[in-house]
Coordinates of C-alpha atoms and ligand atoms in Angstrom, one line a residue:
X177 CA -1.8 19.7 -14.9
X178 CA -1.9 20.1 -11.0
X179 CA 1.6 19.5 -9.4
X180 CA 1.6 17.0 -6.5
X181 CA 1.6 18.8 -3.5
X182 CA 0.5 17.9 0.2
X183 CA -0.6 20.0 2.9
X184 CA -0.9 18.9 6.3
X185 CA -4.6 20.7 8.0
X186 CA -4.4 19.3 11.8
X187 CA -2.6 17.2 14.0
X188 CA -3.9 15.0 17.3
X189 CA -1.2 13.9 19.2
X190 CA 1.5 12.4 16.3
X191 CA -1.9 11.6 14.3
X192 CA -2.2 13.4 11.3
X193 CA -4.8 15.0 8.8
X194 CA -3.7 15.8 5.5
X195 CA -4.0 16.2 1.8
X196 CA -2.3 15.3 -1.1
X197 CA -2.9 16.8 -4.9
X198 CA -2.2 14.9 -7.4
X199 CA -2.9 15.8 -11.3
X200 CA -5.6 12.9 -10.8
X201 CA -7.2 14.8 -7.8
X202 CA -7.2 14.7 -3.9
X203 CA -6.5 11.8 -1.6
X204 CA -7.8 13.0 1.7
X205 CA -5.1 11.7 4.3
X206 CA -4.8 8.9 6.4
X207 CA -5.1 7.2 3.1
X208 CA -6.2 3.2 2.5
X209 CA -4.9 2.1 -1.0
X210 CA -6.5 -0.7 -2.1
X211 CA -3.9 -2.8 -4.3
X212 CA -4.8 -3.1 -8.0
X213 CA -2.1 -5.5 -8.7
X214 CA -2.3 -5.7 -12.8
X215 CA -4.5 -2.7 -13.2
X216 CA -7.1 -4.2 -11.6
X217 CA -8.1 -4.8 -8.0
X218 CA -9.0 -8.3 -7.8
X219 CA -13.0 -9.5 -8.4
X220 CA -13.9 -5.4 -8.3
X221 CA -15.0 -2.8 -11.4
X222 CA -13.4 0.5 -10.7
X223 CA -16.9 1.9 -9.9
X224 CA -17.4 -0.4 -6.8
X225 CA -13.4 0.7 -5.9
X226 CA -14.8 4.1 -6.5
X227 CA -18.1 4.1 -4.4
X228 CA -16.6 2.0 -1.6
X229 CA -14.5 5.7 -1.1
X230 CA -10.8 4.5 -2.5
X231 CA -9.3 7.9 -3.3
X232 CA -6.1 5.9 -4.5
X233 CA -5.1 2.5 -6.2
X234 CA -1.8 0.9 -6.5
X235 CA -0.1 -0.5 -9.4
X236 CA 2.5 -3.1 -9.3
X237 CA 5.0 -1.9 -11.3
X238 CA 6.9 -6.2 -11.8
X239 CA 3.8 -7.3 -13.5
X240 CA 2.7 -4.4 -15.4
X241 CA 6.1 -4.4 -16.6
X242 CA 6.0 -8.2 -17.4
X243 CA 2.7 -8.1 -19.1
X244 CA 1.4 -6.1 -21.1
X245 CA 4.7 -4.3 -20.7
X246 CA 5.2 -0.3 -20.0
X247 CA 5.8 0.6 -23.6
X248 CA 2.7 -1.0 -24.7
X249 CA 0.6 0.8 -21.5
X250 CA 2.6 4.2 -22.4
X251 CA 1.2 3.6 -25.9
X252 CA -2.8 3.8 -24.5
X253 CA -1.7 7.0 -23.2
X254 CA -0.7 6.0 -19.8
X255 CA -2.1 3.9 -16.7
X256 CA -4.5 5.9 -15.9
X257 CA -6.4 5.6 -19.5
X258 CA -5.3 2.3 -20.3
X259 CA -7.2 1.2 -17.3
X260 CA -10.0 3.7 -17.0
X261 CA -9.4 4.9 -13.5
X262 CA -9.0 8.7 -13.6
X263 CA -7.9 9.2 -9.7
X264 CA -4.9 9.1 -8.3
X265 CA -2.6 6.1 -8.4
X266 CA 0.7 5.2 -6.8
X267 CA 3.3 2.7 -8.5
X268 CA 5.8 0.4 -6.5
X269 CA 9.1 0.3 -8.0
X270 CA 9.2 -3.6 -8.7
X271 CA 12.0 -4.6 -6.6
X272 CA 9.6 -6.2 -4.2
X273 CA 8.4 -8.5 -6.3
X274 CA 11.7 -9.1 -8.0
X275 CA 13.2 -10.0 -4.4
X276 CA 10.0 -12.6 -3.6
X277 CA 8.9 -13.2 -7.0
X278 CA 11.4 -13.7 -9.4
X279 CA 13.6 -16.7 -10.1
X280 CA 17.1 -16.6 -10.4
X281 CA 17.5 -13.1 -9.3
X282 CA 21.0 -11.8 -8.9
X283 CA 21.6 -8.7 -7.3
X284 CA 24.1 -6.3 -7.9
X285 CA 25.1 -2.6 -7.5
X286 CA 23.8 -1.8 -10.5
X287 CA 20.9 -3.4 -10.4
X288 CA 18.7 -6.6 -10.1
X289 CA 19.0 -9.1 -12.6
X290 CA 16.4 -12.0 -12.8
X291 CA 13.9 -14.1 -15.1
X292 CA 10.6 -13.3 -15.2
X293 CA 7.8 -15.2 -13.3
X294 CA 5.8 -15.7 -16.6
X295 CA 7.8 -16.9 -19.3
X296 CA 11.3 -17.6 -17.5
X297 CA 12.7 -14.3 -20.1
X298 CA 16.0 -12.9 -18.7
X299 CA 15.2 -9.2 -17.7
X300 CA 16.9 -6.3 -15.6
X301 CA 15.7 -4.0 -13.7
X302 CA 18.4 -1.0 -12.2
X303 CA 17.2 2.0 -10.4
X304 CA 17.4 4.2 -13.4
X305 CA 14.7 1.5 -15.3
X306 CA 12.2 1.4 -12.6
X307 CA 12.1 5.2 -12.8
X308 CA 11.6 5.2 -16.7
X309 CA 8.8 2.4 -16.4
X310 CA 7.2 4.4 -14.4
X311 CA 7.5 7.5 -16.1
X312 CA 6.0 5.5 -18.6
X313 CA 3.1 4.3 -16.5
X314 CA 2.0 7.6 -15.3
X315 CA 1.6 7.3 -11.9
X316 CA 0.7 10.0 -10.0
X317 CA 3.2 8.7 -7.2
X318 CA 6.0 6.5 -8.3
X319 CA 8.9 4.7 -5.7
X320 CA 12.7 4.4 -6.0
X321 CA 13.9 1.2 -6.3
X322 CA 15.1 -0.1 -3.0
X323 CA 16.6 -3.5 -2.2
X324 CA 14.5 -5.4 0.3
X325 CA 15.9 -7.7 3.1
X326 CA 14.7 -10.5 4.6
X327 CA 14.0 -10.7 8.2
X328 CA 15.8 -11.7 9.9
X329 CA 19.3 -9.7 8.9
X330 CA 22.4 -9.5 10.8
X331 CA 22.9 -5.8 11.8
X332 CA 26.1 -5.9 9.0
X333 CA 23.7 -7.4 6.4
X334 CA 20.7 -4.9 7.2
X335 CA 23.6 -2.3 7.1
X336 CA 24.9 -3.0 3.8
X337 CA 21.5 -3.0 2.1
X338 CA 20.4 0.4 4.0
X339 CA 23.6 1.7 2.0
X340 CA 22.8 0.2 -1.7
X341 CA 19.1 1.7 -1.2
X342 CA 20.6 5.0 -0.5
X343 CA 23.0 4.7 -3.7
X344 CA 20.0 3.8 -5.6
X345 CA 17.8 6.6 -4.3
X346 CA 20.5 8.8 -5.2
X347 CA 20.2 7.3 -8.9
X348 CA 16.5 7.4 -9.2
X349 CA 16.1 10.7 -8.1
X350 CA 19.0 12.0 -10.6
X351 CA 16.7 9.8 -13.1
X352 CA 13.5 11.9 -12.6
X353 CA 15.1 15.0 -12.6
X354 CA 16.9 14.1 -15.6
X355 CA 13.5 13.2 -17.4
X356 CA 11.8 16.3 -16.0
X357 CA 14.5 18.7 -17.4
X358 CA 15.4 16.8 -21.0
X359 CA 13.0 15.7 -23.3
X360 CA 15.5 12.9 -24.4
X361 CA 14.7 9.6 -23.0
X362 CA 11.8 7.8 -21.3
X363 CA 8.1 8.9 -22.6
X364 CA 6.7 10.6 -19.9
X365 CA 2.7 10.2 -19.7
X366 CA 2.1 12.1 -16.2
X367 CA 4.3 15.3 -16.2
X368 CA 2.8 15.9 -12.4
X369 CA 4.5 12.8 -11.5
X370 CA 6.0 12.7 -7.5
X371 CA 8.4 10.6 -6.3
X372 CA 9.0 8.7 -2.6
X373 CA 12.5 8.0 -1.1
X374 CA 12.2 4.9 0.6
X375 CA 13.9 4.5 4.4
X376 CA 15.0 0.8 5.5
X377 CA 17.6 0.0 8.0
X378 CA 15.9 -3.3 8.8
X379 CA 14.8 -3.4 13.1
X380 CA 17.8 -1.4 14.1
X381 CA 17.2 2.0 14.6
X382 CA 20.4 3.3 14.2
X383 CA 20.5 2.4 11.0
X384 CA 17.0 3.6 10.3
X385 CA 17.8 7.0 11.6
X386 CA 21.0 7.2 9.3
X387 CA 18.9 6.0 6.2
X388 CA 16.3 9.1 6.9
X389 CA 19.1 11.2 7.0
X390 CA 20.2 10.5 4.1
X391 CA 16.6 9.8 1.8
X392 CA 15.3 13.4 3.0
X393 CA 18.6 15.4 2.2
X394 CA 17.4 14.0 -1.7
X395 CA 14.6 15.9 -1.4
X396 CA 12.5 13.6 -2.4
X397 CA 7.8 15.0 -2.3
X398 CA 7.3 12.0 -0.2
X399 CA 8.7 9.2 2.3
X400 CA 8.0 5.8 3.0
X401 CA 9.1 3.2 5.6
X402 CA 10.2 -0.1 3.5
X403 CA 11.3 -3.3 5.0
X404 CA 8.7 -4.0 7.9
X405 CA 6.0 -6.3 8.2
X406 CA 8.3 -9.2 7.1
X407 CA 8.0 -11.3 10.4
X408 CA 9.3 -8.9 13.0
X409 CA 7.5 -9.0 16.2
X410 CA 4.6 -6.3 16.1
X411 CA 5.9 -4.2 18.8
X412 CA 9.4 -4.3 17.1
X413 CA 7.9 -2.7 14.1
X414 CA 5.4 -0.3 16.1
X415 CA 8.6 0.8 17.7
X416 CA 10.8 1.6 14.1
X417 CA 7.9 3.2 13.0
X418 CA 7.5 5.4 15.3
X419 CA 11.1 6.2 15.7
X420 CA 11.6 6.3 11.8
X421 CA 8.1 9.1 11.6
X422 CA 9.6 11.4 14.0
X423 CA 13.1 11.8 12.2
X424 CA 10.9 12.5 9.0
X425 CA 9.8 16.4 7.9
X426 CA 6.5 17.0 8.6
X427 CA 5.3 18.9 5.9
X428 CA 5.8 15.5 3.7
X429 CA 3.7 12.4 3.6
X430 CA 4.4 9.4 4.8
X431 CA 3.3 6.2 3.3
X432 CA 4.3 2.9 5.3
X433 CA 4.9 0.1 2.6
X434 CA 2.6 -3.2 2.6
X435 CA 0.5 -3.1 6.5
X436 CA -1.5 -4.2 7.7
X437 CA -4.2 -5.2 9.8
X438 CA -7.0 -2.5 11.1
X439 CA -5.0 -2.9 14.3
X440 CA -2.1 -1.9 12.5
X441 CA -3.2 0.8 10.8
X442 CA -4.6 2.2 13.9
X443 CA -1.2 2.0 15.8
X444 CA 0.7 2.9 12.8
X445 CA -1.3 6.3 12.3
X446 CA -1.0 7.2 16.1
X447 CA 2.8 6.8 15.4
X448 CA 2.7 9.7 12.2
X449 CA 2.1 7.5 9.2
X450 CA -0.4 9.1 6.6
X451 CA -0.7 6.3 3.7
X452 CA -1.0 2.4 4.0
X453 CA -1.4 -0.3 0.9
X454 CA -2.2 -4.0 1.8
X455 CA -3.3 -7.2 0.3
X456 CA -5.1 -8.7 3.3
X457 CA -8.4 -7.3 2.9
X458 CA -8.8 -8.4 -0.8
X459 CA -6.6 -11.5 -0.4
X460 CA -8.2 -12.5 2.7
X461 CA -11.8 -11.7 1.0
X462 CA -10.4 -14.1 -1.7
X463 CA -10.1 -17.0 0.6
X464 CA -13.5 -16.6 3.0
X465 CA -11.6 -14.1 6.1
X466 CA -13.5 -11.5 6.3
X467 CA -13.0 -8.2 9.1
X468 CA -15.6 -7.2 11.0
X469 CA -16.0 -4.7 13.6
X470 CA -16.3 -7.6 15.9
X471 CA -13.2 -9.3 14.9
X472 CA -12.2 -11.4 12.3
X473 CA -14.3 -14.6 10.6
X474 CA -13.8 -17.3 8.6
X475 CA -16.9 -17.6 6.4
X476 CA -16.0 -21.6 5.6
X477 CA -16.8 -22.1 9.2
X478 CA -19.5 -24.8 9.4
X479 CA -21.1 -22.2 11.9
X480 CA -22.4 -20.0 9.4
X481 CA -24.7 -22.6 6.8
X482 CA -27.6 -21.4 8.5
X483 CA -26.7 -18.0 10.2
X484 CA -29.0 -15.4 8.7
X485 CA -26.9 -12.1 9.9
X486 CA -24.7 -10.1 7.5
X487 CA -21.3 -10.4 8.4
X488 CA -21.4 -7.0 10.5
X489 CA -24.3 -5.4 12.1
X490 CA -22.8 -2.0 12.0
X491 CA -21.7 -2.1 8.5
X492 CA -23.6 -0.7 5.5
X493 CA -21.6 -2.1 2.6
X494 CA -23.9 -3.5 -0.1
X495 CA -22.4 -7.1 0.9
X496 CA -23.8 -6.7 4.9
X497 CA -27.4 -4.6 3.5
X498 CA -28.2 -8.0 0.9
X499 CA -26.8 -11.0 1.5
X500 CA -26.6 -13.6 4.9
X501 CA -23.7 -15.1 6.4
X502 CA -25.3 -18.3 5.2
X503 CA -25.9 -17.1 2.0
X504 CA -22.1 -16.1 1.3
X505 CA -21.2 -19.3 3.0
X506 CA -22.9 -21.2 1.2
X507 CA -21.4 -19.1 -2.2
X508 CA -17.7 -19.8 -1.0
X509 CA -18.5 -23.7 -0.8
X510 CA -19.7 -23.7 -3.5
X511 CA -17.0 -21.7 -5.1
X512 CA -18.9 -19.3 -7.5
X513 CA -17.2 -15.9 -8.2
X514 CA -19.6 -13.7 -6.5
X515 CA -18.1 -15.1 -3.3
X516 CA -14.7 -13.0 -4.5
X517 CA -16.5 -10.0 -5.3
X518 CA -19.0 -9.5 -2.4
X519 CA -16.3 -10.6 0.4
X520 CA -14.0 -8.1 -1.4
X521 CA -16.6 -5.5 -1.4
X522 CA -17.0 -6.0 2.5
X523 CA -13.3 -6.5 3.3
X524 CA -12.6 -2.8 1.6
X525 CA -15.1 -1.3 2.8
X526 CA -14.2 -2.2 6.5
X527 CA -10.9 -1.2 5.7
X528 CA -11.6 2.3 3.8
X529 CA -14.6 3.7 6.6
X530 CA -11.7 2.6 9.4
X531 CA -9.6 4.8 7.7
X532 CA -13.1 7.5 7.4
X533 CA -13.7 7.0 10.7
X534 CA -9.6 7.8 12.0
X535 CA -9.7 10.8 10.0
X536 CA -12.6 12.1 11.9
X537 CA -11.6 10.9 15.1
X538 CA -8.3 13.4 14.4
X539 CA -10.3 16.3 13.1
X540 CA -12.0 16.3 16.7
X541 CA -9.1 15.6 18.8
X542 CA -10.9 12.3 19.7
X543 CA -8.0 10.0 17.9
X544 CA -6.8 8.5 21.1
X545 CA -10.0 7.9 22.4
X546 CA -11.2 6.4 19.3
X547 CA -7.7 4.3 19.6
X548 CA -8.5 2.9 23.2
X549 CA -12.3 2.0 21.4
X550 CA -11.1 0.3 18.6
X551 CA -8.2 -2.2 20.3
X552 CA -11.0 -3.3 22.7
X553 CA -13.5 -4.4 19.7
X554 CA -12.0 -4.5 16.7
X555 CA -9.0 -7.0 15.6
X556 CA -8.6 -8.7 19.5
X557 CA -10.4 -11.5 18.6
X558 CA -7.8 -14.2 17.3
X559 CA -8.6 -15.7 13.7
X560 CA -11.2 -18.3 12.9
X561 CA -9.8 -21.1 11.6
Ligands
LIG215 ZN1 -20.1 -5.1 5.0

């Protein structure tokens, strides 16, 4: 099985181009991964996922846990054949969804205790489990557990939190090292399994800069930058970002957790970040906001009942080369299914040929222009209502 490895090819200012192996294959870097919740990503087959140019999926580790459970997926052989996507995929740890999903959730130092969204079941999850679910799972990237704050924290409370994560990293990397080196324990479907150290520390840099400290000197194949894009003014988290980048090695990815907007990932690459996940293009899709290279709209709009455009001139997605604004309008009112799939189809593909079209830009030293381009089209527009 191929280890995971990643191998940085060019740089453009603090823009990067890279590559990650993973025993599933290559995910060519700045990286779009589109979020397949429950093994699925929402009102797509894996072959539109596939053609649309998603290199990588996620997996939400709370609810494939929850249902059909880990043990039943490990079972099928792993996540990757239990779901019949043989590329790369990349597992959250749960604690996310156990900090905004989960009722009754009690956390402690060893772990988070709570009842399940579902069926109201008691269930735990420490740092040591989400590492064994996963192991189970068969990511090709799985996350520690971390604990995630809301925003906003007192500097003490953001400070305390920043230490438990670094506790638990401590313990999930012990975890996977454990498993790699004994066959006693977890089932293990992915033996080319990596694992990210996550760095929080809330808005305050200090504290960020302590928590990278810390996460890289556990050695971990990967980083990513937990805890933003919880309501923190948007240069605030440009800012932490780019502060939080520099402090990490460079021959490592690093994947910045849940952003954003195209805007977002735009700035967010120009500040060193290599790998994004978001729901907003496939939620959004979901409820009639589409992206467009001309901004965002709102496809309920009574605007559109007898616009005959696609939603984007410039795009080439099958949505934009078949079907009329009026058309998918007039789908969403009516509130058939196809409306889902075909504004999902558009919404990715936006999202993945942004991503195409920044990894050019840094292969030919044109990132920043392409930058300057993009924040006077795209995303400036405010949102349709
Ligand atoms: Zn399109």
């Amino acid at each position: 099985m191929q280890p995971f490895a990643f191998k940085l090819k060019h740089t453009d200012g603090a823009a990067r181009l890279g590559e990650l192996r993973t025993p599933h294959g290559l995910v060519e870097t700045p990286a779009f991964m589109p979020v397949g919740t429950q093994g699925a990503v929402k009102a797509l087959r894996h072959e539109d996922v596939e053609r649309l140019g998603a290199q990588i999926i996620l997996g939400n580790t709370y609810h494939l846990f929850l249902r059909p459970g880990d043990e039943l997926i490990a079972r099928r052989g792993g996540l990757h054949k239990f779901i019949g996507w043989d590329r790369p995929i990349l597992t959250d740890s749960g604690g996310y969804q156990v900090f905004s999903l989960a009722a009754r959730r009690v956390i402690k130092e060893d772990g988070a205790r709570f009842q399940s969204h579902l069926d109201g079941s008691p269930r735990m999850l420490t740092p040591e489990a989400a590492v064994d679910i996963q192991a189970r799972l068969g990511s090709d990237i799985a996350m520690v557990l971390d604990e995630c704050l809301a925003y906003p924290a007192t500097r003490d409370a953001a400070a305390e939190s920043m230490h438990r994560s670094i506790r638990w990293a401590r313990r999930s990397r012990d975890q996977l090292i454990r498993l790699r080196t004994s066959s006693a324990g977890a089932i293990v479907t992915n033996t080319g399994q990596a694992q990210f150290g996550i760095v929080q520390g809330g808005v305050f840099k200090d504290l960020r800069g302590e928590s990278a400290d810390a996460t890289v000197a556990l050695e971990f194949e990967g980083y990513a930058i937990g805890g933003l894009s919880v309501g923190e003014p948007i240069d605030m988290m440009y800012s932490v970002v780019g502060d939080t980048a520099r402090r990490l090695p460079d021959d490592r990815p690093r994947y910045l957790m849940g952003t954003g907007t195209p805007g977002d990932l735009v700035e967010c690459v120009a500040r060193g970040i290599d790998m994004f996940d978001c729901v907003l293009p496939t939620r959004n899709a979901r409820n009639g906001q589409l992206f467009t290279s001309e901004g965002r709209l709102n496809i309920k709009n009574a605007r559109y009942a007898e616009d005959d455009r696609p939603l984007d001139e410039r795009c080439s997605c099958y949505t934009c080369l078949h079907h009329s604004r009026a058309y998918l309008r007039h789908l969403y009112m009516a509130g058939e299914m196809t409306a889902g799939t075909l504004n999902t189809l558009h919404n990715l593909s936006y999202y993945l040929d942004t991503m195409k079209r920044i990894r050019e830009a840094i292969l030919f030293n044109a990132f920043e222009k392409f930058r300057l381009e993009f924040q006077r089209t795209a995303d400036r527009l405010s949102l349709e209502s």
